[in-house]
Amino acid sequence: MKPHELVKILNKHFIEGNLELYKKLLNTTTEATNPVWREILPIYIDLSKEEKEVF
């Protein structure tokens, strides 16, 4: 396997997959117990649709 093929696979399965997971979690979570999420969630909720896409 060539290095660029490995990078494409890793990007698809780990980076893109996790981005989708975080998007879903941010859009469906209303309450959090994790200290980091407790700080991020209220900020995210107050963002506009366009700001959420950038975030």
PDB file of C-alpha atoms in Angstrom:
ATOM      1  CA  MET A   1       0.000   0.000   0.000  1.00  0.00           C
ATOM      2  CA  LYS A   2       1.296   3.416  -0.921  1.00  0.00           C
ATOM      3  CA  PRO A   3       1.410   6.180   1.713  1.00  0.00           C
ATOM      4  CA  HIS A   4      -1.230   8.337   0.006  1.00  0.00           C
ATOM      5  CA  GLU A   5      -3.620   5.351  -0.100  1.00  0.00           C
ATOM      6  CA  LEU A   6      -3.157   4.821   3.627  1.00  0.00           C
ATOM      7  CA  VAL A   7      -3.812   8.502   4.300  1.00  0.00           C
ATOM      8  CA  LYS A   8      -7.016   8.389   2.229  1.00  0.00           C
ATOM      9  CA  ILE A   9      -8.246   5.359   4.179  1.00  0.00           C
ATOM     10  CA  LEU A  10      -7.386   6.889   7.553  1.00  0.00           C
ATOM     11  CA  ASN A  11      -9.006  10.178   6.593  1.00  0.00           C
ATOM     12  CA  LYS A  12     -12.223   8.510   5.502  1.00  0.00           C
ATOM     13  CA  HIS A  13     -12.614   6.172   8.447  1.00  0.00           C
ATOM     14  CA  PHE A  14     -11.272   8.233  11.311  1.00  0.00           C
ATOM     15  CA  ILE A  15     -11.386  11.922  10.517  1.00  0.00           C
ATOM     16  CA  GLU A  16     -14.545  12.123   8.406  1.00  0.00           C
ATOM     17  CA  GLY A  17     -16.287   9.473  10.499  1.00  0.00           C
ATOM     18  CA  ASN A  18     -15.548  11.276  13.747  1.00  0.00           C
ATOM     19  CA  LEU A  19     -16.603  14.618  12.293  1.00  0.00           C
ATOM     20  CA  GLU A  20     -19.988  13.141  11.430  1.00  0.00           C
ATOM     21  CA  LEU A  21     -20.260  11.653  14.915  1.00  0.00           C
ATOM     22  CA  TYR A  22     -19.476  14.987  16.577  1.00  0.00           C
ATOM     23  CA  LYS A  23     -21.924  16.833  14.311  1.00  0.00           C
ATOM     24  CA  LYS A  24     -24.655  14.378  15.224  1.00  0.00           C
ATOM     25  CA  LEU A  25     -23.859  14.589  18.926  1.00  0.00           C
ATOM     26  CA  LEU A  26     -23.771  18.379  18.922  1.00  0.00           C
ATOM     27  CA  ASN A  27     -27.083  18.579  17.072  1.00  0.00           C
ATOM     28  CA  THR A  28     -28.912  16.058  19.262  1.00  0.00           C
ATOM     29  CA  THR A  29     -27.449  16.518  22.745  1.00  0.00           C
ATOM     30  CA  THR A  30     -29.252  18.870  25.103  1.00  0.00           C
ATOM     31  CA  GLU A  31     -27.461  18.000  28.338  1.00  0.00           C
ATOM     32  CA  ALA A  32     -23.930  16.807  29.090  1.00  0.00           C
ATOM     33  CA  THR A  33     -21.974  15.508  32.062  1.00  0.00           C
ATOM     34  CA  ASN A  34     -18.489  15.739  30.560  1.00  0.00           C
ATOM     35  CA  PRO A  35     -16.905  19.050  31.670  1.00  0.00           C
ATOM     36  CA  VAL A  36     -15.680  19.912  28.163  1.00  0.00           C
ATOM     37  CA  TRP A  37     -19.069  19.192  26.588  1.00  0.00           C
ATOM     38  CA  ARG A  38     -20.795  21.175  29.351  1.00  0.00           C
ATOM     39  CA  GLU A  39     -18.772  24.209  28.256  1.00  0.00           C
ATOM     40  CA  ILE A  40     -19.109  23.690  24.489  1.00  0.00           C
ATOM     41  CA  LEU A  41     -22.773  22.722  24.237  1.00  0.00           C
ATOM     42  CA  PRO A  42     -24.358  26.054  25.301  1.00  0.00           C
ATOM     43  CA  ILE A  43     -22.047  27.934  22.957  1.00  0.00           C
ATOM     44  CA  TYR A  44     -22.865  25.592  20.056  1.00  0.00           C
ATOM     45  CA  ILE A  45     -26.609  25.774  20.664  1.00  0.00           C
ATOM     46  CA  ASP A  46     -26.515  29.574  20.382  1.00  0.00           C
ATOM     47  CA  LEU A  47     -24.703  29.558  17.023  1.00  0.00           C
ATOM     48  CA  SER A  48     -26.532  30.255  13.783  1.00  0.00           C
ATOM     49  CA  LYS A  49     -26.836  27.526  11.165  1.00  0.00           C
ATOM     50  CA  GLU A  50     -23.962  29.031   9.189  1.00  0.00           C
ATOM     51  CA  GLU A  51     -21.778  29.348  12.284  1.00  0.00           C
ATOM     52  CA  LYS A  52     -22.467  25.721  13.174  1.00  0.00           C
ATOM     53  CA  GLU A  53     -21.242  24.623   9.750  1.00  0.00           C
ATOM     54  CA  VAL A  54     -18.019  26.566  10.259  1.00  0.00           C
ATOM     55  CA  PHE A  55     -17.613  25.209  13.770  1.00  0.00           C
TER      56      PHE A  55
END
